[in-house]
Coordinates of C-alpha atoms in Angstrom, one line a residue:
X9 CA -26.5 10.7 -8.5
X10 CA -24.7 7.7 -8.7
X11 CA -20.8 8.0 -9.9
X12 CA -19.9 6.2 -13.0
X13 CA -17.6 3.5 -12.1
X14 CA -15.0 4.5 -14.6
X15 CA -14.6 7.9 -12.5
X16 CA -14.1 6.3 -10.0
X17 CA -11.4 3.7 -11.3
X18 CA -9.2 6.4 -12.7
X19 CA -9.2 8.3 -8.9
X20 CA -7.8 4.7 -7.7
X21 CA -5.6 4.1 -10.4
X22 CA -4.1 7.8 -10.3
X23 CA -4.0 8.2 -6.6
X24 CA -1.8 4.6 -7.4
X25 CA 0.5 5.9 -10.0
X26 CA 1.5 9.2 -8.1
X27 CA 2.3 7.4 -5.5
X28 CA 4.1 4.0 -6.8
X29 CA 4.7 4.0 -10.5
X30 CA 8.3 4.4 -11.5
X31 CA 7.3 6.6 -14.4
X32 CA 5.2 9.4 -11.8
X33 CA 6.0 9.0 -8.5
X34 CA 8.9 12.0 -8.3
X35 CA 5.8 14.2 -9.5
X36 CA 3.6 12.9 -6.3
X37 CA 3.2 16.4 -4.6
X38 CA 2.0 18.5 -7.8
X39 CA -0.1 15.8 -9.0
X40 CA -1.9 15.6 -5.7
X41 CA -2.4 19.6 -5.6
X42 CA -3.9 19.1 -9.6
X43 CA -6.3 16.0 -8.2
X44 CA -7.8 18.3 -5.4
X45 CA -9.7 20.6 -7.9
X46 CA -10.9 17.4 -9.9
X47 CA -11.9 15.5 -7.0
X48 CA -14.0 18.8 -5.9
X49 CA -15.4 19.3 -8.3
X50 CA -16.6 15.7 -9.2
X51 CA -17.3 15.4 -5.1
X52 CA -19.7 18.4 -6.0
X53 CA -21.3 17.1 -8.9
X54 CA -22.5 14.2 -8.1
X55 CA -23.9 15.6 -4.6
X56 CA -21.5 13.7 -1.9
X57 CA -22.0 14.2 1.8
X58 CA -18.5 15.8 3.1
X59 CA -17.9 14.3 7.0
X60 CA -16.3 17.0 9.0
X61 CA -15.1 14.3 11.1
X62 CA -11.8 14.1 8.6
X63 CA -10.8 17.8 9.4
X64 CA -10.4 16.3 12.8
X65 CA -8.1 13.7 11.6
X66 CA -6.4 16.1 9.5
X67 CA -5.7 18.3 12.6
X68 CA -2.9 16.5 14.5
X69 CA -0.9 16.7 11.1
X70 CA -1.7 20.2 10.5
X71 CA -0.6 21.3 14.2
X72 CA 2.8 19.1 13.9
X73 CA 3.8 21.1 10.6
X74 CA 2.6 24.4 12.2
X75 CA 5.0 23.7 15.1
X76 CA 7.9 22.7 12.3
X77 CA 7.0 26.7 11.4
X78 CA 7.2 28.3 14.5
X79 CA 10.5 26.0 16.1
X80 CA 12.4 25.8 12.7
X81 CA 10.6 28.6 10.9
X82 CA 9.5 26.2 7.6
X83 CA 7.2 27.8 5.3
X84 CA 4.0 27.6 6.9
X85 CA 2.5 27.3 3.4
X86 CA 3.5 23.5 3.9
X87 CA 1.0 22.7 6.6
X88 CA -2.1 24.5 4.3
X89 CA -0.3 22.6 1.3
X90 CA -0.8 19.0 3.4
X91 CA -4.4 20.0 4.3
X92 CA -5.1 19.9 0.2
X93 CA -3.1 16.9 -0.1
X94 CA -4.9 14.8 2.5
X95 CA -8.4 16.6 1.3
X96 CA -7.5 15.6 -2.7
X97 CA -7.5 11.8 -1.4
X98 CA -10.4 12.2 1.1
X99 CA -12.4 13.6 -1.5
X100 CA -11.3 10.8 -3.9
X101 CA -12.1 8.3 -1.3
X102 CA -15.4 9.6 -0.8
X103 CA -15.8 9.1 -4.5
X104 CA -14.6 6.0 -4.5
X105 CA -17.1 4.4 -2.0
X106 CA -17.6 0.8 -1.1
X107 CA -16.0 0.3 -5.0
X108 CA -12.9 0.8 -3.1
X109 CA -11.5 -3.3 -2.5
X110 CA -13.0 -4.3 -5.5
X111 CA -11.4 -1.6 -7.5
X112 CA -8.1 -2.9 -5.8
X113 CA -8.3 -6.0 -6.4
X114 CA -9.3 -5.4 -10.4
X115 CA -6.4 -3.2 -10.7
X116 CA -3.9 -5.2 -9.1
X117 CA -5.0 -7.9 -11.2
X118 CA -4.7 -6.4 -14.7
X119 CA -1.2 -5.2 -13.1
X120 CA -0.5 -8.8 -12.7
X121 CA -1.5 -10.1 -15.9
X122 CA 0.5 -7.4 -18.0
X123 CA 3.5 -7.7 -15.2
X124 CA 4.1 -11.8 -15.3
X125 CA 3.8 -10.7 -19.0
X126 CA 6.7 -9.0 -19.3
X127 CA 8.6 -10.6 -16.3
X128 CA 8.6 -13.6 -18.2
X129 CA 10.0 -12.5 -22.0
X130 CA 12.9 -10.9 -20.6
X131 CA 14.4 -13.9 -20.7
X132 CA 14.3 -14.2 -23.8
X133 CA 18.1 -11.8 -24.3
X134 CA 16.4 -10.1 -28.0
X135 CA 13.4 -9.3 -26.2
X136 CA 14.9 -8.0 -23.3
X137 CA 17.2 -6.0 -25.6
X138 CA 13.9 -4.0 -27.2
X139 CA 12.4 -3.5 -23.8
X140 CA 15.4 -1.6 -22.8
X141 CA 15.6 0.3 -26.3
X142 CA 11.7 1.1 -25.8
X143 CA 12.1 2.3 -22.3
X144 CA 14.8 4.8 -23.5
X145 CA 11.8 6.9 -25.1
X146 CA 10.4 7.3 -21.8
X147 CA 12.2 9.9 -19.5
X148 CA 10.0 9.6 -16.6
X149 CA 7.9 12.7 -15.2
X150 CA 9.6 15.2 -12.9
X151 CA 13.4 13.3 -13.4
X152 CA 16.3 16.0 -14.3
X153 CA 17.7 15.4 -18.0
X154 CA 21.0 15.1 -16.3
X155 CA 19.2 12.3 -13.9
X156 CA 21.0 8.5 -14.8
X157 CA 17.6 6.4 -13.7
X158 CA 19.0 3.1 -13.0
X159 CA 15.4 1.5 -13.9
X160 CA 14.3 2.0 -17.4
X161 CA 10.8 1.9 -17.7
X162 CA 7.5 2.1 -20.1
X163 CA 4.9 3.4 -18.4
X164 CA 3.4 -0.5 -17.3
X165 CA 6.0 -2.1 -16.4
X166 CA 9.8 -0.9 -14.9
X167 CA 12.8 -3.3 -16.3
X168 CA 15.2 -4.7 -13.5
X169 CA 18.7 -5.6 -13.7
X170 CA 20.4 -8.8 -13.0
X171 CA 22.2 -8.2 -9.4
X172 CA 25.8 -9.2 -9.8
X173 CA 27.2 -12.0 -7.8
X174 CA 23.1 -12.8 -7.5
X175 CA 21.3 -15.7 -8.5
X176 CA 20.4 -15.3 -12.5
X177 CA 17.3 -14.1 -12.1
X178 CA 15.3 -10.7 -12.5
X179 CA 12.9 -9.5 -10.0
X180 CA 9.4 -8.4 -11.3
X181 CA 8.3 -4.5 -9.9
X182 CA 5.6 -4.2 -12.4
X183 CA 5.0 -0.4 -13.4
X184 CA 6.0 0.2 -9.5
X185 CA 9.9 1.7 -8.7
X186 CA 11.1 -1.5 -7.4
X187 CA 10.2 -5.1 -6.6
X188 CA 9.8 -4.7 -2.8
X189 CA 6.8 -1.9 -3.8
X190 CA 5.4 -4.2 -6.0
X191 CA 4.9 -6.9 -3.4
X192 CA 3.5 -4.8 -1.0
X193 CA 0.4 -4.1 -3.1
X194 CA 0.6 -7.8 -4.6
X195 CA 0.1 -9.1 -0.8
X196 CA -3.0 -6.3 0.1
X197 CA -5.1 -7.3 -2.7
X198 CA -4.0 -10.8 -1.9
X199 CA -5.8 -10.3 1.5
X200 CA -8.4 -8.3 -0.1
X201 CA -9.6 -10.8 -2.6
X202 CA -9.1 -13.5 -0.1
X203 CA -11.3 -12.2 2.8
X204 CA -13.8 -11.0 -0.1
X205 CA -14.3 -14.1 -1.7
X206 CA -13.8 -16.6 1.8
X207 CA -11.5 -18.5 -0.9
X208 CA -7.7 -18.5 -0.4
X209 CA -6.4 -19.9 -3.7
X210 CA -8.8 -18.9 -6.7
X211 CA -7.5 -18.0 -10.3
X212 CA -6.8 -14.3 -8.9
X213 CA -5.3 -15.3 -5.9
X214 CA -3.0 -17.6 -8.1
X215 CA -1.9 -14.5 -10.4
X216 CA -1.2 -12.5 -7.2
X217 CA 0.6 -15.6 -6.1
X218 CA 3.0 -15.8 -9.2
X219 CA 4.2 -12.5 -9.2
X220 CA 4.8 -12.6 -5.3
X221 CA 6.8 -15.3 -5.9
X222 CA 8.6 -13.5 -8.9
X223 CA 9.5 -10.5 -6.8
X224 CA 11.7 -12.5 -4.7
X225 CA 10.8 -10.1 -1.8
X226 CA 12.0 -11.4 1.9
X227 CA 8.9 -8.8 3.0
X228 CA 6.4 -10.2 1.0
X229 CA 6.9 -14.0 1.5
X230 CA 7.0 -12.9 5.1
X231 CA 3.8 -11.3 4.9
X232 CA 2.2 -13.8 2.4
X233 CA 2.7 -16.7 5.2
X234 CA 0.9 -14.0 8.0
X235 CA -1.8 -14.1 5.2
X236 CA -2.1 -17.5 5.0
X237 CA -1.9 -17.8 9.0
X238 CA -4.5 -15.1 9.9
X239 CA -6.4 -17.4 6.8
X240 CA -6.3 -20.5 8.8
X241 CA -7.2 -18.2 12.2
X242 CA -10.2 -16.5 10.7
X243 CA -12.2 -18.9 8.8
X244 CA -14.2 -21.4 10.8
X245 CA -15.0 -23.7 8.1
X246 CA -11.3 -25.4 9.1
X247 CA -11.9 -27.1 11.8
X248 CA -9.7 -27.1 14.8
X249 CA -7.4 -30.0 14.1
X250 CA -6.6 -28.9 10.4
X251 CA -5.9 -25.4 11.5
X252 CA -3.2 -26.7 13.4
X253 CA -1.7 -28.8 10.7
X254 CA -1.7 -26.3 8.6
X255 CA 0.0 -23.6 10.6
X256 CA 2.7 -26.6 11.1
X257 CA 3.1 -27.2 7.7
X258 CA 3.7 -23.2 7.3
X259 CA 6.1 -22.8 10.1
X260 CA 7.9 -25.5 9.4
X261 CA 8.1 -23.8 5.6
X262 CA 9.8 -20.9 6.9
X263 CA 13.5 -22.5 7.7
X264 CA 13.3 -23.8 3.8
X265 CA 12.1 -20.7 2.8
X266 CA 15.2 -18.5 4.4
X267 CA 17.9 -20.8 3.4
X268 CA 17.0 -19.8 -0.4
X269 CA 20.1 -18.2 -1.4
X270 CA 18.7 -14.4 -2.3
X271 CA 16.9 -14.9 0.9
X272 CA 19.7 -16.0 3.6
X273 CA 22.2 -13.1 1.4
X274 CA 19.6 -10.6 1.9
X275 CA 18.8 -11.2 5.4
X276 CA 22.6 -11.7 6.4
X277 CA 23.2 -8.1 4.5
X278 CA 20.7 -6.3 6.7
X279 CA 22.0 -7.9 10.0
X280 CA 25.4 -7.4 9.4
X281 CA 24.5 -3.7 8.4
X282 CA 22.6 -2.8 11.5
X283 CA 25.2 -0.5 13.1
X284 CA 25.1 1.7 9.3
X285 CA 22.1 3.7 8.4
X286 CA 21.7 1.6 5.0
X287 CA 20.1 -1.1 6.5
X288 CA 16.2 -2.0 7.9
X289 CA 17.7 -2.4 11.4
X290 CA 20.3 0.4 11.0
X291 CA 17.6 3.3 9.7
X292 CA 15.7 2.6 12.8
X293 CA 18.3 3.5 14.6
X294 CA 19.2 6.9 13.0
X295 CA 15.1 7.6 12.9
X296 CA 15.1 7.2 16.6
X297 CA 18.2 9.8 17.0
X298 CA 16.1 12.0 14.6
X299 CA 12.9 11.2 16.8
X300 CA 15.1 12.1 20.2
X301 CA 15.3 15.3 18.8
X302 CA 12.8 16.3 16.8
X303 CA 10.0 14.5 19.4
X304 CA 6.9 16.9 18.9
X305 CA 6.6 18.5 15.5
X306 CA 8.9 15.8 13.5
X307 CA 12.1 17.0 11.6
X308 CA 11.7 20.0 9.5
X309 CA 10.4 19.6 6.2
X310 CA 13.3 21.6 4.5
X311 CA 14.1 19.4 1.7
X312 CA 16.0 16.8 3.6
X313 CA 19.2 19.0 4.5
X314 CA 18.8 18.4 8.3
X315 CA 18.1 14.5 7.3
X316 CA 21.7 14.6 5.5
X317 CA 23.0 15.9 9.1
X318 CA 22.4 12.3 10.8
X319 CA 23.2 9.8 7.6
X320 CA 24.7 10.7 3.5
X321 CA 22.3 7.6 3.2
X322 CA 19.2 5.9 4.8
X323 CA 17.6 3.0 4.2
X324 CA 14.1 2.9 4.0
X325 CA 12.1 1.7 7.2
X326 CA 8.4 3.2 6.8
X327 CA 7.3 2.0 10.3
X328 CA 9.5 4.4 11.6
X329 CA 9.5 7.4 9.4
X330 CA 5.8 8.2 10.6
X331 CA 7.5 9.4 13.5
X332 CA 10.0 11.6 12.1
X333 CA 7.9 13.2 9.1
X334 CA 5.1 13.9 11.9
X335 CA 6.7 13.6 15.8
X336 CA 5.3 11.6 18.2
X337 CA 2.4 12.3 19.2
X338 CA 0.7 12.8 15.6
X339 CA 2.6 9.5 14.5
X340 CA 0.9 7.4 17.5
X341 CA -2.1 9.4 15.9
X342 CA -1.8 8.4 12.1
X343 CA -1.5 4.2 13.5
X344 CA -4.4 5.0 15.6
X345 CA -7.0 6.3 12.7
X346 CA -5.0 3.4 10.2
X347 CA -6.1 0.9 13.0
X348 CA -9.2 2.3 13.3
X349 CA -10.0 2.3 9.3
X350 CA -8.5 -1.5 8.8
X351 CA -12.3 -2.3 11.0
X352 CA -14.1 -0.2 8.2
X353 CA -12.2 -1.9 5.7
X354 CA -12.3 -5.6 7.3
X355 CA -16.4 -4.4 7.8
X356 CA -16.5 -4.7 3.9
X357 CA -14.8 -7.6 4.2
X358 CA -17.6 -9.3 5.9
X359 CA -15.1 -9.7 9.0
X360 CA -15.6 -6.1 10.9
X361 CA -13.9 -7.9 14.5
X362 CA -10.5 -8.6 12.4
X363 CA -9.1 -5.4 11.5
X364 CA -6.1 -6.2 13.7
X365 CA -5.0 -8.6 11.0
X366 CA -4.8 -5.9 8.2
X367 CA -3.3 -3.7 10.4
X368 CA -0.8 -5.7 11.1
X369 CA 0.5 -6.4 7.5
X370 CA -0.1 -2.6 6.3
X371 CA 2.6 -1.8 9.2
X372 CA 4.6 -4.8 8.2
X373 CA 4.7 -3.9 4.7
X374 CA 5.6 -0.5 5.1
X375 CA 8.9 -1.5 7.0
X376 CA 10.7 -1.9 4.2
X377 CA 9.1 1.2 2.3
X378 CA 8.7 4.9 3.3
X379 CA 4.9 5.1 1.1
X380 CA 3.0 5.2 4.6
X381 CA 2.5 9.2 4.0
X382 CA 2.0 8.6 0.6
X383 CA -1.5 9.0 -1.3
X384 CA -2.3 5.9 -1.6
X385 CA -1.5 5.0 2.2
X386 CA -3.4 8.1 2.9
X387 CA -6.5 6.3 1.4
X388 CA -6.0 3.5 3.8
X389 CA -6.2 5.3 6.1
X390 CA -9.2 7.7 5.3
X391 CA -11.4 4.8 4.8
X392 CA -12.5 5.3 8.3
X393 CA -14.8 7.9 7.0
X394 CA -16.3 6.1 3.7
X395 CA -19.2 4.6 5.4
X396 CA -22.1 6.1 6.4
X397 CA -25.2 4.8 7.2
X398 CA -26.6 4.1 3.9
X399 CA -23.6 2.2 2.9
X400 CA -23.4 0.5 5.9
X401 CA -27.1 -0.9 5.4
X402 CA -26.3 -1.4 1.9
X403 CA -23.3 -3.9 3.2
X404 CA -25.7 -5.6 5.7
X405 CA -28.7 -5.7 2.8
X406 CA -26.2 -7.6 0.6
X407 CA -24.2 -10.4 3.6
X408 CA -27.9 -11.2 4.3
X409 CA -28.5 -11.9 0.3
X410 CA -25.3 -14.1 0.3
X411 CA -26.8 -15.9 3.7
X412 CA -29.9 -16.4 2.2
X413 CA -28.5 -17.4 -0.9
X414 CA -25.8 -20.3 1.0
X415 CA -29.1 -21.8 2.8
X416 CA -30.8 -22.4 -0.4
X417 CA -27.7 -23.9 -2.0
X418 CA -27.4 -26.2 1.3
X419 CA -31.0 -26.6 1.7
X420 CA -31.2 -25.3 5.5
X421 CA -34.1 -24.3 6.8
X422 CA -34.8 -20.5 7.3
X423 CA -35.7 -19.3 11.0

């Protein structure tokens, strides 16, 4: 029976909003327990094939919260509670299908559109002025009534604040908790929609493109030259002599591109913070004392009172909080399968020998956000079991109808 593809845009779309939206995310936990039983039961319904092969990738993170129970005697309830949390998304991935980039790109995009939106008549000191007094009948799911949120929101779209001493200027976050999140999902479904449609500046990539630019993220104009990079690597209609100048002209783009003044302030903050724990640099240094000494099971899950014991306040770095949430060993694990599903994914894609390219900017996005055990990062990585053979001859069916279809257009003769 085939899924309706409503059903399965609303899994996406609230897997999303748990995870990212300012006006959900502190409710992530209990709304994953409520999407298990509503991911069953549609997984049921509509007769999917469930791949034990997931129970072994759920079994390193199991084990590693089991031994958090028997070392530091946590509840062992949390390792069965992670098991439903990882099955709610597996199930929902499952549901999801081969939909699953498409479905990103489409809902990044309608992001987009409402979020430029909004970014833009801000400006405008009146409108701005409503947007504030409209957020103010929003008090955001799972927030304390004596909790002072410092970014009013309605629902679509989360207002920023001028920074003081800053450049006059707000930063677009869309519906996500801050600019930086924003951008990280801007630049995957820039990837996505670029390695789905061979095309690297189309009218969607242009939208993503825009509000990139409007998050004035150092990470994601980082990461949005690796896209255009890998771009230029990839793609063999460039041939070898414009590849080069290109990845010139990009290089050379990167000194102009730092000396912008939020840019060169940010980047001088975080090095000259990199002995104090509120920095990139600096809360991969505290992680690795955490790491030194929680090496096997990760540091207890006990509502972040042995965190306080290293640092009153970390910055986020999400490359290395894999490592302390699950210890080593399941950490190297969770890159491992993430590696593995960026080939599924990139297989979609129509370029299965890249996955190293996604790979690379999921890890380099997450550096500056701690969302790599979130849902939605969970989906990444459970896309290594969303193929099976009938999708996977469905994929082949339709590269050879696009083939087919380019010869005609080019009038070259069929073998």
């Amino acid at each position: 029976m085939k899924v309706p593809i409503q059903l399965k845009y609303f899994f996406f779309v609230y897997i999303l909003a748990i995870s990212t939206f300012e006006f959900f995310f502190r409710i992530s936990q209990p709304a994953t327990y409520l999407l298990f039983p509503l991911s069953a039961a549609s997984f049921y319904y509509f007769k999917k094939r469930f791949d034990y092969s997931v129970l072994v990738i759920i079994l390193p993170f199991f084990l590693a919260f089991s031994l958090q129970h028997v070392l530091y005697d946590t509840p062992i309830y949390f390792a069965f509670s992670l098991i439903i949390r990882i099955l709610a998304v597996y199930l929902s991935v499952k549901i999801i299908g081969i939909e699953f980039i498409r479905i990103f790109i489409n809902t990044i995009k309608v992001i987009s559109y409402f979020s430029i939106f909004f970014y833009l008549i801000q400006y405008v000191p009146a409108i701005h002025n409503i947007m504030i007094s409209i957020s103010e009948h929003f008090t955001n799911l799972g927030s304390q009534p004596e909790t002072v949120i410092d970014r009013p929101n309605f629902i679509i779209y989360a207002i920023q604040q001028m920074e003081e001493g800053g450049p006059k200027l707000y930063r677009n976050s869309g519906p996500f908790w801050e600019p930086g999140l924003f951008v990280v999902f801007l630049n995957i479904a820039f990837f996505f929609n670029t390695f789905y449609h061979k095309e690297l500046f189309s009218k969607t990539n242009t939208i993503f493109l825009i509000n990139i630019l409007s998050t004035l993220s150092t990470t994601g104009f980082i990461v949005l030259l690796m896209i255009f990079i890998t771009y230029i690597i990839i793609f063999k209609s460039l041939n070898i002599q414009y590849k080069i100048l290109l990845i010139l002209i990009l290089i050379s783009c990167i000194p102009a591109i730092f000396s912008l003044s939020f840019m060169s302030k940010k980047i001088n903050d975080q090095i000259g913070q990199s002995d104090l724990s509120y920095s990139r640099f600096g809360a991969a240094v505290v992680h690795w004392k955490i790491i030194q000494d929680y090496p096997y099971a990760g540091l207890p899950n006990d509502n972040n009172k042995t965190y306080s014991k290293y640092s009153d306040n970390i910055s986020p770095n999400g490359i290395t909080e894999i490592f302390v949430r699950y210890g080593v060993i399941a950490g190297f694990i969770y890159y491992f399968i993430l590696f593995l599903s960026c080939g599924t994914i990139m297989y979609m894609l129509g370029n299965p020998h890249y996955g190293i390219y996604l790979f690379i900017i999921l890890v380099t996005l997450i550096m500056s956000q701690t969302i790599g055990t979130s849902p939605i990062y969970w989906s990444f990585v459970l896309n290594l079991t969303i193929l099976g053979d009938k999708e996977k001859n469905l994929l082949r069916l339709k590269r050879l109808i696009e083939i087919e279809r380019l010869k005609a257009n080019f009038n070259i003769p069929r073998n």
